[in-house]
Short mmCIF file of C-alpha atoms in Angstrom, two decimals:
data_model
loop_
_atom_site.label_atom_id
_atom_site.label_comp_id
_atom_site.label_asym_id
_atom_site.label_seq_id
_atom_site.Cartn_x
_atom_site.Cartn_y
_atom_site.Cartn_z
CA MET A 1 21.75 25.32 -1.55
CA ASN A 2 24.77 23.80 0.10
CA ARG A 3 26.80 21.52 -2.13
CA MET A 4 28.18 19.31 0.62
CA ILE A 5 24.76 18.54 2.07
CA PHE A 6 23.26 18.07 -1.37
CA LYS A 7 25.97 15.61 -2.37
CA HIS A 8 25.78 13.68 0.88
CA GLU A 9 21.99 13.43 0.67
CA LEU A 10 22.11 12.27 -2.92
CA GLN A 11 24.70 9.64 -2.09
CA THR A 12 22.63 8.14 0.70
CA ARG A 13 19.73 7.78 -1.72
CA ILE A 14 21.54 6.00 -4.55
CA ARG A 15 20.62 2.57 -3.22
CA SER A 16 16.97 3.46 -2.92
CA ILE A 17 16.91 4.95 -6.44
CA LEU A 18 18.43 1.84 -7.94
CA THR A 19 16.32 -0.62 -5.94
CA TRP A 20 13.01 1.02 -6.78
CA GLY A 21 13.97 1.91 -10.34
CA LEU A 22 15.19 -1.56 -11.18
CA SER A 23 12.33 -3.41 -9.46
CA ILE A 24 9.83 -1.37 -11.39
CA THR A 25 11.80 -1.99 -14.57
CA ALA A 26 11.62 -5.73 -13.92
CA LEU A 27 7.90 -5.47 -13.27
CA VAL A 28 7.26 -3.52 -16.46
CA PHE A 29 9.23 -5.97 -18.58
CA VAL A 30 7.68 -9.08 -17.06
CA LEU A 31 4.19 -7.72 -17.65
CA PHE A 32 4.89 -6.48 -21.15
CA THR A 33 6.12 -9.90 -22.28
CA TYR A 34 2.51 -10.99 -21.78
CA PHE A 35 1.14 -8.14 -23.83
CA SER A 36 0.73 -10.15 -27.03
CA VAL A 37 -1.17 -12.94 -25.26
CA PHE A 38 -3.29 -10.51 -23.39
CA ALA A 39 -4.00 -8.29 -26.36
CA LYS A 40 -5.53 -11.20 -28.26
CA GLU A 41 -7.82 -12.11 -25.39
CA ALA A 42 -8.61 -8.46 -24.93
CA GLU A 43 -9.75 -8.06 -28.50
CA LEU A 44 -12.25 -10.86 -27.98
CA MET A 45 -13.30 -9.26 -24.73
CA GLN A 46 -13.63 -5.90 -26.39
CA ALA A 47 -16.04 -7.35 -28.94
CA LEU A 48 -17.99 -8.84 -26.06
CA LEU A 49 -17.91 -5.60 -24.11
CA ALA A 50 -19.31 -3.65 -27.02
CA LYS A 51 -22.58 -5.55 -26.56
CA PHE A 52 -23.04 -4.44 -22.99
CA PRO A 53 -25.03 -1.42 -21.94
CA LYS A 54 -22.89 1.64 -21.42
CA GLU A 55 -24.17 2.15 -17.86
CA LEU A 56 -22.75 -1.18 -16.83
CA LEU A 57 -19.30 -0.38 -18.15
CA ILE A 58 -19.38 2.97 -16.44
CA ALA A 59 -20.53 1.35 -13.23
CA PHE A 60 -17.49 -0.89 -13.27
CA GLY A 61 -15.10 1.81 -14.41
CA MET A 62 -14.48 -0.14 -17.58
CA GLU A 63 -15.60 2.30 -20.19
CA HIS A 64 -12.14 3.79 -20.55
CA ILE A 65 -9.80 0.91 -20.72
CA ASN A 66 -9.01 -1.07 -23.80
CA TYR A 67 -6.40 -3.68 -22.93
CA SER A 68 -5.62 -4.50 -26.52
CA THR A 69 -3.73 -1.25 -27.11
CA PRO A 70 -0.26 -0.77 -25.62
CA LEU A 71 -1.32 2.27 -23.61
CA GLY A 72 -4.51 0.64 -22.41
CA TYR A 73 -2.45 -2.27 -21.20
CA LEU A 74 0.02 0.06 -19.52
CA ALA A 75 -2.83 1.93 -17.85
CA PHE A 76 -4.11 -1.38 -16.56
CA PHE A 77 -1.11 -1.94 -14.30
CA PHE A 78 0.04 1.65 -14.03
CA LEU A 79 -1.57 1.91 -10.62
CA PHE A 80 0.99 -0.51 -9.32
CA ILE A 81 3.90 1.58 -10.56
CA GLN A 82 2.24 4.58 -8.94
CA LEU A 83 1.92 2.71 -5.67
CA CYS A 84 5.59 1.71 -5.61
CA LEU A 85 6.76 5.23 -6.39
CA ALA A 86 4.36 6.68 -3.84
CA ILE A 87 5.94 4.53 -1.13
CA GLN A 88 9.39 5.68 -2.16
CA ALA A 89 8.35 9.33 -2.15
CA CYS A 90 6.76 8.93 1.30
CA ASN A 91 9.95 7.33 2.58
CA PHE A 92 11.97 10.29 1.37
CA GLY A 93 9.50 12.82 2.71
CA VAL A 94 8.96 11.33 6.15
CA GLY A 95 12.64 10.51 6.60
CA LEU A 96 14.09 13.74 5.21
CA VAL A 97 14.72 15.58 8.46
CA SER A 98 13.39 13.14 11.03
CA ILE A 99 16.28 10.79 10.37
CA GLU A 100 18.71 13.28 11.87
CA GLU A 101 16.80 13.12 15.12
CA THR A 102 16.45 9.34 15.22
CA GLU A 103 20.08 8.79 14.40
CA LEU A 104 21.13 11.52 16.85
CA THR A 105 22.97 13.54 14.23
CA ALA A 106 20.73 16.61 14.37
CA ASP A 107 23.02 18.47 16.78
CA PHE A 108 25.99 17.76 14.57
CA LEU A 109 24.23 19.07 11.50
CA LEU A 110 22.76 22.17 13.11
CA THR A 111 26.04 23.32 14.64
CA LYS A 112 27.51 23.65 11.14
CA PRO A 113 27.74 27.20 9.84
CA VAL A 114 24.70 26.85 7.60
CA SER A 115 21.24 28.18 8.26
CA ARG A 116 18.28 25.86 8.73
CA MET A 117 16.83 27.34 5.60
CA GLU A 118 19.87 26.26 3.66
CA ILE A 119 19.91 22.80 5.23
CA LEU A 120 16.28 22.16 4.39
CA SER A 121 16.61 23.56 0.87
CA SER A 122 19.62 21.37 0.10
CA LYS A 123 17.89 18.31 1.52
CA VAL A 124 14.67 18.98 -0.36
CA GLY A 125 16.65 19.64 -3.54
CA ALA A 126 18.57 16.39 -3.22
CA ALA A 127 15.42 14.39 -2.47
CA LEU A 128 13.54 15.86 -5.42
CA ALA A 129 16.52 15.15 -7.66
CA SER A 130 16.49 11.52 -6.47
CA LEU A 131 12.80 11.24 -7.20
CA VAL A 132 13.35 12.59 -10.70
CA LEU A 133 16.20 10.11 -11.23
CA THR A 134 13.99 7.21 -10.18
CA ASP A 135 11.25 8.39 -12.49
CA ALA A 136 13.79 8.71 -15.30
CA ILE A 137 14.69 5.03 -14.91
CA VAL A 138 11.00 4.15 -15.04
CA TRP A 139 10.42 6.35 -18.09
CA VAL A 140 13.25 4.75 -20.01
CA SER A 141 12.17 1.23 -19.13
CA VAL A 142 8.54 1.82 -20.02
CA PHE A 143 9.60 3.33 -23.32
CA PHE A 144 11.83 0.37 -24.16
CA ALA A 145 9.24 -2.17 -23.07
CA LEU A 146 6.69 -0.47 -25.29
CA THR A 147 9.07 -0.47 -28.24
CA ILE A 148 10.15 -4.10 -27.81
CA TYR A 149 6.87 -5.75 -26.83
CA GLY A 150 4.36 -3.28 -28.24
CA GLU A 151 4.12 -5.29 -31.48
CA GLY A 152 4.48 -2.07 -33.39
CA LYS A 153 0.94 -1.08 -32.51
CA PRO A 154 0.56 2.68 -32.75
CA TYR A 155 0.09 4.80 -29.67
CA ASP A 156 -0.18 8.49 -28.99
CA PRO A 157 3.24 9.71 -27.74
CA ARG A 158 1.65 12.74 -26.10
CA THR A 159 -0.54 10.54 -23.93
CA LEU A 160 2.45 8.43 -22.99
CA VAL A 161 4.36 11.55 -21.93
CA LEU A 162 1.40 12.76 -19.88
CA LEU A 163 1.03 9.39 -18.24
CA LEU A 164 4.71 9.15 -17.35
CA ALA A 165 4.94 12.77 -16.22
CA SER A 166 2.05 12.22 -13.83
CA LEU A 167 4.41 10.05 -11.80
CA LEU A 168 6.40 13.16 -10.94
CA PHE A 169 3.40 15.12 -9.66
CA MET A 170 2.35 12.12 -7.65
CA GLN A 171 5.77 11.67 -6.07
CA PHE A 172 6.08 15.34 -5.20
CA PHE A 173 2.68 15.21 -3.55
CA PHE A 174 3.60 12.28 -1.34
CA PHE A 175 7.00 13.77 -0.62
CA GLY A 176 5.52 17.10 0.50
CA VAL A 177 2.76 15.60 2.59
CA GLY A 178 5.13 13.06 4.14
CA LEU A 179 7.60 15.80 5.05
CA MET A 180 4.88 17.90 6.64
CA ILE A 181 3.56 14.97 8.67
CA SER A 182 7.07 14.15 9.90
CA LEU A 183 7.39 17.71 11.17
CA LEU A 184 3.93 17.80 12.73
CA VAL A 185 4.55 14.85 15.02
CA LYS A 186 6.80 15.15 18.00
CA ARG A 187 9.10 12.37 17.04
CA VAL A 188 9.26 9.96 14.12
CA ARG A 189 10.66 6.73 15.45
CA SER A 190 10.46 4.73 12.28
CA VAL A 191 9.81 5.96 8.77
CA THR A 192 8.25 2.86 7.23
CA PRO A 193 4.99 2.66 9.20
CA TYR A 194 4.23 6.27 8.34
CA SER A 195 4.97 5.93 4.67
CA LEU A 196 3.10 2.65 4.32
CA ALA A 197 0.07 4.03 6.10
CA LEU A 198 0.11 7.13 3.91
CA ALA A 199 0.74 5.41 0.56
CA PHE A 200 -1.43 2.35 1.06
CA GLY A 201 -4.10 4.41 2.81
CA ALA A 202 -4.37 6.64 -0.25
CA TYR A 203 -4.25 3.58 -2.50
CA VAL A 204 -7.06 1.79 -0.71
CA LEU A 205 -9.26 4.89 -0.60
CA ASN A 206 -8.94 4.95 -4.36
CA ALA A 207 -9.91 1.27 -4.60
CA PHE A 208 -13.48 1.76 -5.66
CA SER A 209 -12.88 4.97 -7.55
CA GLY A 210 -13.96 3.55 -10.88
CA VAL A 211 -16.97 1.77 -9.51
CA PHE A 212 -20.41 3.28 -9.11
CA GLY A 213 -20.18 7.01 -9.36
CA ASP A 214 -18.39 9.69 -7.41
CA VAL A 215 -17.89 10.15 -3.73
CA LYS A 216 -16.40 13.48 -2.74
CA LEU A 217 -14.13 11.98 -0.11
CA GLU A 218 -12.22 10.19 -2.82
CA TYR A 219 -10.77 13.36 -4.16
CA ILE A 220 -8.32 13.60 -1.29
CA THR A 221 -6.26 10.73 -2.68
CA PRO A 222 -3.67 11.54 -5.37
CA PHE A 223 -4.30 8.17 -7.03
CA LYS A 224 -7.61 9.66 -8.03
CA HIS A 225 -5.94 12.84 -9.30
CA PHE A 226 -4.00 10.94 -11.92
CA GLU A 227 -6.21 8.05 -12.88
CA PRO A 228 -4.43 6.31 -15.75
CA GLY A 229 -7.72 5.37 -17.37
CA TYR A 230 -8.79 9.00 -17.48
CA ILE A 231 -5.47 10.19 -18.90
CA VAL A 232 -5.41 7.55 -21.63
CA ASP A 233 -9.02 8.17 -22.50
CA HIS A 234 -8.88 11.96 -22.66
CA ALA A 235 -5.20 12.41 -23.61
CA ALA A 236 -5.18 15.10 -20.91
CA TYR A 237 -5.13 15.55 -17.15
CA ASN A 238 -8.21 16.25 -15.16
CA THR A 239 -7.36 19.95 -14.75
CA PRO A 240 -9.20 20.84 -11.51
CA LEU A 241 -7.74 17.81 -9.79
CA LEU A 242 -4.27 18.61 -11.11
CA VAL A 243 -4.54 22.14 -9.73
CA PHE A 244 -5.77 20.75 -6.42
CA ASN A 245 -2.87 18.30 -6.33
CA VAL A 246 -0.20 20.89 -7.03
CA THR A 247 -1.74 23.31 -4.52
CA ILE A 248 -1.61 20.71 -1.75
CA THR A 249 2.00 19.89 -2.65
CA LEU A 250 3.07 23.53 -2.51
CA LEU A 251 1.12 24.23 0.67
CA SER A 252 2.61 21.26 2.45
CA LEU A 253 6.12 22.25 1.36
CA ALA A 254 5.57 25.81 2.60
CA ALA A 255 4.19 24.50 5.88
CA SER A 256 7.20 22.20 6.19
CA TYR A 257 9.60 25.12 5.82
CA TRP A 258 7.76 27.07 8.47
CA LEU A 259 7.63 24.11 10.83
CA TYR A 260 11.28 23.24 10.37
CA LEU A 261 12.50 26.79 10.92
CA HIS A 262 10.53 26.91 14.16
CA ARG A 263 11.15 23.38 15.32
CA ASP A 264 12.49 22.55 18.74
CA ILE A 265 14.98 19.87 17.71
CA SER A 266 15.46 17.24 20.38
CA ALA A 267 19.12 17.11 21.28
CA VAL A 268 21.14 14.17 22.50
CA SER A 269 20.84 14.02 26.24
CA MET B 1 3.33 -8.09 32.06
CA ASN B 2 5.06 -4.72 32.29
CA ILE B 3 6.69 -5.16 28.91
CA PHE B 4 3.32 -6.15 27.48
CA LEU B 5 1.60 -3.05 28.82
CA ARG B 6 4.47 -0.85 27.71
CA GLU B 7 4.16 -2.28 24.19
CA ILE B 8 0.42 -1.79 24.07
CA LYS B 9 0.91 1.84 25.04
CA ALA B 10 3.68 2.40 22.51
CA THR B 11 1.65 1.05 19.59
CA ARG B 12 -1.61 2.71 20.53
CA LYS B 13 -1.17 5.58 18.14
CA SER B 14 -0.39 3.39 15.16
CA LEU B 15 -3.44 1.25 15.91
CA LEU B 16 -5.54 4.38 15.96
CA ILE B 17 -4.20 5.56 12.59
CA TRP B 18 -5.03 2.22 10.98
CA ILE B 19 -8.51 2.27 12.45
CA VAL B 20 -9.06 5.75 11.01
CA VAL B 21 -7.91 4.67 7.53
CA MET B 22 -10.18 1.62 7.74
CA GLY B 23 -13.05 3.82 8.86
CA LEU B 24 -12.55 6.10 5.84
CA LEU B 25 -12.56 3.10 3.49
CA ILE B 26 -15.79 1.76 4.96
CA LEU B 27 -17.32 5.23 4.83
CA ILE B 28 -16.48 5.65 1.14
CA ALA B 29 -17.67 2.15 0.34
CA ALA B 30 -20.91 2.65 2.21
CA SER B 31 -21.69 5.88 0.41
CA LYS B 32 -20.93 4.22 -2.94
CA PHE B 33 -23.18 1.37 -2.05
CA SER B 34 -26.04 3.62 -1.05
CA ALA B 35 -26.16 4.93 -4.63
CA PHE B 36 -27.40 1.69 -6.10
CA ALA B 37 -28.46 -0.56 -3.23
CA GLY B 38 -31.30 -2.79 -4.26
CA ASP B 39 -31.65 -0.91 -7.53
CA PRO B 40 -33.68 -3.26 -9.77
CA GLU B 41 -32.32 -1.63 -12.94
CA MET B 42 -28.80 -2.45 -11.87
CA LEU B 43 -29.79 -5.98 -10.96
CA LYS B 44 -31.27 -6.53 -14.40
CA ILE B 45 -28.08 -5.36 -16.03
CA LEU B 46 -25.98 -7.55 -13.77
CA ASP B 47 -28.15 -10.57 -14.56
CA SER B 48 -27.52 -10.12 -18.25
CA ILE B 49 -23.76 -10.53 -17.92
CA PRO B 50 -22.33 -13.92 -18.82
CA PRO B 51 -20.44 -15.57 -15.95
CA ALA B 52 -17.11 -15.46 -17.79
CA MET B 53 -17.35 -11.70 -17.86
CA LEU B 54 -17.96 -11.52 -14.14
CA GLU B 55 -14.91 -13.64 -13.55
CA VAL B 56 -12.79 -11.06 -15.31
CA MET B 57 -14.28 -8.29 -13.23
CA ASN B 58 -13.63 -10.24 -10.04
CA ALA B 59 -17.28 -9.96 -9.25
CA ASN B 60 -18.09 -13.62 -9.64
CA ALA B 61 -20.60 -15.18 -7.34
CA PHE B 62 -21.71 -11.81 -6.13
CA ASN B 63 -24.78 -9.83 -6.65
CA LEU B 64 -23.33 -6.39 -6.14
CA THR B 65 -26.64 -4.78 -5.35
CA THR B 66 -26.70 -6.68 -2.06
CA ILE B 67 -24.53 -5.96 0.93
CA ILE B 68 -23.07 -9.46 0.80
CA GLY B 69 -21.88 -8.85 -2.72
CA PHE B 70 -20.44 -5.51 -1.86
CA TYR B 71 -18.60 -6.70 1.19
CA GLY B 72 -17.27 -9.58 -0.88
CA LEU B 73 -15.67 -7.06 -3.18
CA MET B 74 -14.16 -5.23 -0.22
CA PHE B 75 -12.51 -8.26 1.30
CA LEU B 76 -9.26 -7.85 -0.61
CA TYR B 77 -8.81 -4.40 0.89
CA PHE B 78 -9.59 -5.54 4.40
CA GLY B 79 -6.94 -8.22 3.98
CA LEU B 80 -4.43 -5.81 2.51
CA MET B 81 -4.75 -3.28 5.32
CA GLY B 82 -4.69 -5.96 8.00
CA ALA B 83 -1.57 -7.44 6.46
CA ILE B 84 0.35 -4.16 6.32
CA ALA B 85 -0.60 -3.16 9.84
CA ALA B 86 0.29 -6.58 11.21
CA ALA B 87 3.61 -6.75 9.35
CA MET B 88 4.54 -3.35 10.75
CA TRP B 89 3.62 -4.33 14.32
CA GLY B 90 5.53 -7.57 14.01
CA SER B 91 8.66 -6.18 12.44
CA ASP B 92 8.80 -3.04 14.54
CA SER B 93 8.32 -4.68 17.91
CA ILE B 94 11.79 -6.18 18.26
CA SER B 95 13.87 -4.02 15.96
CA LYS B 96 12.70 -0.73 17.44
CA GLU B 97 14.65 -1.43 20.62
CA GLU B 98 17.85 -1.53 18.66
CA ARG B 99 16.95 1.47 16.59
CA ASP B 100 16.07 3.57 19.62
CA LYS B 101 19.11 2.25 21.46
CA THR B 102 17.05 0.85 24.31
CA VAL B 103 17.86 -2.79 23.68
CA GLU B 104 20.52 -3.02 26.36
CA PHE B 105 18.10 -1.61 28.86
CA SER B 106 15.35 -4.08 28.08
CA LEU B 107 17.67 -7.07 27.95
CA VAL B 108 19.30 -6.43 31.32
CA LEU B 109 15.90 -6.66 32.95
CA PRO B 110 15.60 -9.91 34.87
CA VAL B 111 13.63 -11.64 32.11
CA SER B 112 14.82 -14.02 29.46
CA ARG B 113 14.91 -13.01 25.81
CA SER B 114 12.10 -15.45 25.12
CA ARG B 115 9.95 -13.70 27.69
CA VAL B 116 10.62 -10.37 25.97
CA VAL B 117 9.61 -11.80 22.59
CA THR B 118 6.49 -13.38 24.09
CA ALA B 119 5.36 -10.14 25.69
CA LYS B 120 5.89 -8.21 22.46
CA LEU B 121 4.24 -10.86 20.36
CA LEU B 122 1.20 -10.89 22.62
CA ALA B 123 0.92 -7.11 22.45
CA ALA B 124 1.04 -7.20 18.64
CA LEU B 125 -1.52 -10.00 18.69
CA VAL B 126 -3.86 -7.90 20.80
CA ASN B 127 -3.47 -5.06 18.30
CA CYS B 128 -4.37 -7.36 15.42
CA LEU B 129 -7.39 -8.65 17.28
CA VAL B 130 -8.58 -5.14 18.16
CA PHE B 131 -8.11 -4.05 14.55
CA VAL B 132 -10.26 -6.91 13.26
CA LEU B 133 -12.93 -6.40 15.91
CA VAL B 134 -13.19 -2.67 15.26
CA THR B 135 -13.37 -3.29 11.51
CA TRP B 136 -16.09 -5.82 12.16
CA GLY B 137 -18.00 -3.35 14.30
CA MET B 138 -17.69 -0.56 11.75
CA ALA B 139 -18.81 -2.88 8.96
CA ILE B 140 -21.91 -3.85 10.92
CA VAL B 141 -22.75 -0.25 11.74
CA SER B 142 -22.30 0.82 8.12
CA VAL B 143 -24.94 -1.61 6.81
CA GLN B 144 -27.65 -1.03 9.41
CA ASN B 145 -29.76 0.86 6.86
CA TYR B 146 -30.03 -2.16 4.61
CA GLN B 147 -31.59 -4.68 7.00
CA PRO B 148 -28.70 -7.17 7.08
CA ASP B 149 -29.92 -10.74 7.46
CA GLN B 150 -28.41 -13.80 9.09
CA ASP B 151 -26.53 -14.72 5.92
CA PHE B 152 -24.73 -11.41 5.89
CA TYR B 153 -23.59 -11.75 9.49
CA ALA B 154 -22.37 -15.28 8.83
CA PHE B 155 -20.48 -14.14 5.74
CA LEU B 156 -18.96 -11.16 7.51
CA ARG B 157 -17.84 -13.45 10.34
CA LEU B 158 -15.99 -15.63 7.82
CA GLU B 159 -14.45 -12.60 6.19
CA MET B 160 -13.19 -11.26 9.48
CA LEU B 161 -11.81 -14.66 10.44
CA ALA B 162 -9.95 -14.75 7.13
CA MET B 163 -8.67 -11.21 7.70
CA PHE B 164 -7.39 -12.26 11.11
CA LEU B 165 -5.59 -15.26 9.62
CA ILE B 166 -3.94 -13.03 7.02
CA GLU B 167 -2.89 -10.69 9.81
CA LEU B 168 -1.38 -13.60 11.74
CA ILE B 169 0.69 -14.68 8.74
CA PHE B 170 2.15 -11.24 8.23
CA LEU B 171 2.64 -10.69 11.94
CA ALA B 172 4.66 -13.90 12.11
CA ILE B 173 6.71 -12.97 9.05
CA GLY B 174 7.39 -9.52 10.48
CA LEU B 175 8.41 -11.01 13.81
CA LEU B 176 10.76 -13.44 12.11
CA LEU B 177 12.41 -10.63 10.15
CA SER B 178 12.98 -8.48 13.19
CA CYS B 179 14.16 -11.36 15.37
CA GLY B 180 16.38 -12.88 12.74
CA LEU B 181 18.04 -9.94 11.05
CA LYS B 182 20.70 -7.99 12.83
CA ASN B 183 20.39 -4.74 10.92
CA HIS B 184 17.12 -3.02 11.77
CA LYS B 185 17.28 -0.90 8.64
CA ILE B 186 16.99 -3.95 6.42
CA VAL B 187 14.06 -5.29 8.45
CA SER B 188 11.59 -2.61 7.43
CA SER B 189 12.61 -2.50 3.78
CA MET B 190 12.26 -6.29 3.59
CA ALA B 191 8.83 -6.08 5.16
CA VAL B 192 7.78 -3.52 2.53
CA GLY B 193 9.22 -5.71 -0.20
CA ILE B 194 7.36 -8.80 0.97
CA ILE B 195 4.05 -6.96 1.20
CA LEU B 196 4.41 -5.40 -2.25
CA VAL B 197 5.50 -8.62 -3.95
CA THR B 198 2.78 -10.78 -2.40
CA TYR B 199 0.12 -8.19 -3.12
CA PHE B 200 1.36 -7.87 -6.66
CA PHE B 201 1.17 -11.64 -7.11
CA SER B 202 -2.43 -11.60 -5.99
CA ILE B 203 -3.20 -9.11 -8.77
CA ILE B 204 -1.44 -10.81 -11.63
CA VAL B 205 -2.73 -14.25 -10.69
CA LYS B 206 -6.07 -13.12 -12.06
CA MET B 207 -4.58 -11.88 -15.31
CA ASN B 208 -3.49 -15.08 -16.89
CA LYS B 209 -3.66 -18.82 -16.27
CA ASP B 210 0.13 -19.06 -16.57
CA PHE B 211 0.44 -17.18 -13.32
CA ALA B 212 -1.89 -19.45 -11.35
CA PHE B 213 0.97 -21.11 -9.45
CA LEU B 214 1.79 -17.77 -7.82
CA LYS B 215 -1.41 -18.17 -5.84
CA ASN B 216 0.42 -20.21 -3.23
CA PHE B 217 2.86 -17.40 -2.54
CA SER B 218 0.28 -14.75 -1.87
CA PRO B 219 -1.61 -14.96 1.43
CA PHE B 220 -4.01 -12.34 0.08
CA TYR B 221 -5.27 -14.99 -2.26
CA TYR B 222 -5.60 -17.84 0.24
CA TYR B 223 -9.08 -16.80 1.12
CA ASP B 224 -11.27 -15.94 -1.80
CA ALA B 225 -14.41 -14.05 -0.87
CA GLY B 226 -16.46 -15.74 -3.59
CA GLU B 227 -15.40 -19.18 -2.44
CA MET B 228 -16.15 -18.32 1.18
CA TYR B 229 -19.63 -17.25 0.22
CA ARG B 230 -20.37 -20.33 -1.85
CA ASN B 231 -18.95 -22.87 0.60
CA GLY B 232 -19.82 -21.17 3.84
CA HIS B 233 -16.41 -22.03 5.27
CA LEU B 234 -12.75 -21.24 4.72
CA ASN B 235 -10.59 -23.32 2.44
CA GLY B 236 -9.27 -25.97 4.83
CA MET B 237 -6.05 -26.57 2.96
CA TYR B 238 -5.08 -22.94 3.08
CA VAL B 239 -6.04 -22.65 6.75
CA GLY B 240 -3.60 -25.48 7.42
CA PHE B 241 -1.04 -23.80 5.23
CA SER B 242 -1.45 -20.51 7.10
CA VAL B 243 -1.13 -22.16 10.49
CA ALA B 244 2.03 -23.92 9.31
CA ILE B 245 3.59 -20.65 8.08
CA VAL B 246 2.76 -18.95 11.37
CA MET B 247 4.17 -21.81 13.48
CA VAL B 248 7.39 -22.08 11.51
CA CYS B 249 7.99 -18.32 11.53
CA VAL B 250 7.29 -17.91 15.24
CA ILE B 251 9.43 -20.88 16.31
CA ALA B 252 12.27 -19.72 14.07
CA ALA B 253 11.92 -16.19 15.45
CA TYR B 254 12.33 -17.35 19.08
CA TRP B 255 15.22 -19.59 18.16
CA MET B 256 17.06 -16.93 16.21
CA TYR B 257 16.51 -14.13 18.70
CA ASN B 258 17.95 -16.25 21.49
CA LYS B 259 21.10 -16.84 19.46
CA ARG B 260 21.61 -13.56 17.73
CA ASP B 261 24.14 -10.89 18.53
CA LEU B 262 22.81 -7.37 19.02
CA TYR B 263 23.15 -4.65 16.45
CA THR B 264 26.05 -2.31 16.95
CA PRO B 265 26.31 0.55 14.52
#
């Protein structure tokens, strides 16, 4: 780990951390101000739902979620927080080393007396730290929103912690996969199209996840690995999917190291 | 013409990636659908739900055991993917020259700036059109097992038309951003911001009546699949609205690009 690189990398990410962290904070607060209104409607709905056959609720992926509880309500729009953070993580992953080549600074960096291993480790370390910082902002804001607008309704703190911690796993997944993809292609011209395709692609594949039974193909998307409804309902992660998720993250990071150490970096000509 | 062909070639890969993602979505949806297609049990359950309930589940006006119902449910995702792809093509087309430091080269060619924008716009337009047509084709192939009738084809045609209109809106917005803003780094973050905010609006509009006014700010919501099915045509007011947005953005884009200074780091 090289302190100079780490510091520089962290500095360039401050704006992104604040932008994403604060926009999500705004989102959480705006939505939670409507909690009381929504909870009342939801209680009526819940009474209505109780009359329906269980198969129907399962078919629509609605057997888990109870909007009248603070955590149920959070789970309801949690997917959107996940989506935002996934885009950020993809941005960091895809841009981590490719940016040096697009901005023609790769030669400059690689002529420094530091090994590639050290460069990549410092960069990865700084990016992961930035992801954790962003998540920390989100954690704090969700906690405050729950306390202020939760109407004092009880919730299970353990479930909340699990739900919020899942954001980290999710971000690391997208970061690792994004980094690997950026090293697999010959040249990344622009980061955004890659990260949007990756994040929204995964999001859309998850679109019908609750509806009408399982399709194996769905398990490739991390949105499915950390379904908020499942976590709230079981107060636990879906262990096989969690293991799968972490394995993919680690594999893609290992592959990235290998690829970067062997990469033919295009020089300024 | 050369610029146009060059653009088509440069964006080929991205078009391919989007088509693959769309193909995966249709594949997943089709295999979900096969589980309960025409299942009378399911139909009975669905019939027992009061309409207000269906409204909440965004399944109004649809019988989900039919392909029309199922493709109605999928429309939002078609629109979303079309919008992102189009916004990327629009915003990347102009600003990539400055990012890749090729802008001087392309602007010293004996063509006016307007000609450059036109060629790039046309190339992006062709991409959008191809994306819609391929989606259309894949959708038709995916339902062949269920004997689609005339109604389904008519409905799918409307859906694809609506998807194309959504694409045009985001293409125009992307083009305006990349023509109007000097710093190419801001262009792509703004494009992401606009997509996320408008998509988010389309979700919370359904949550509460207080949010209904947001409908006008979210192109994803201009064309409602249920409404299309019931009326058999697109909402005329919103078609006009879409055309107006596209016109204003494109005209402003040409005007601004002709006046703007180039980005110098």
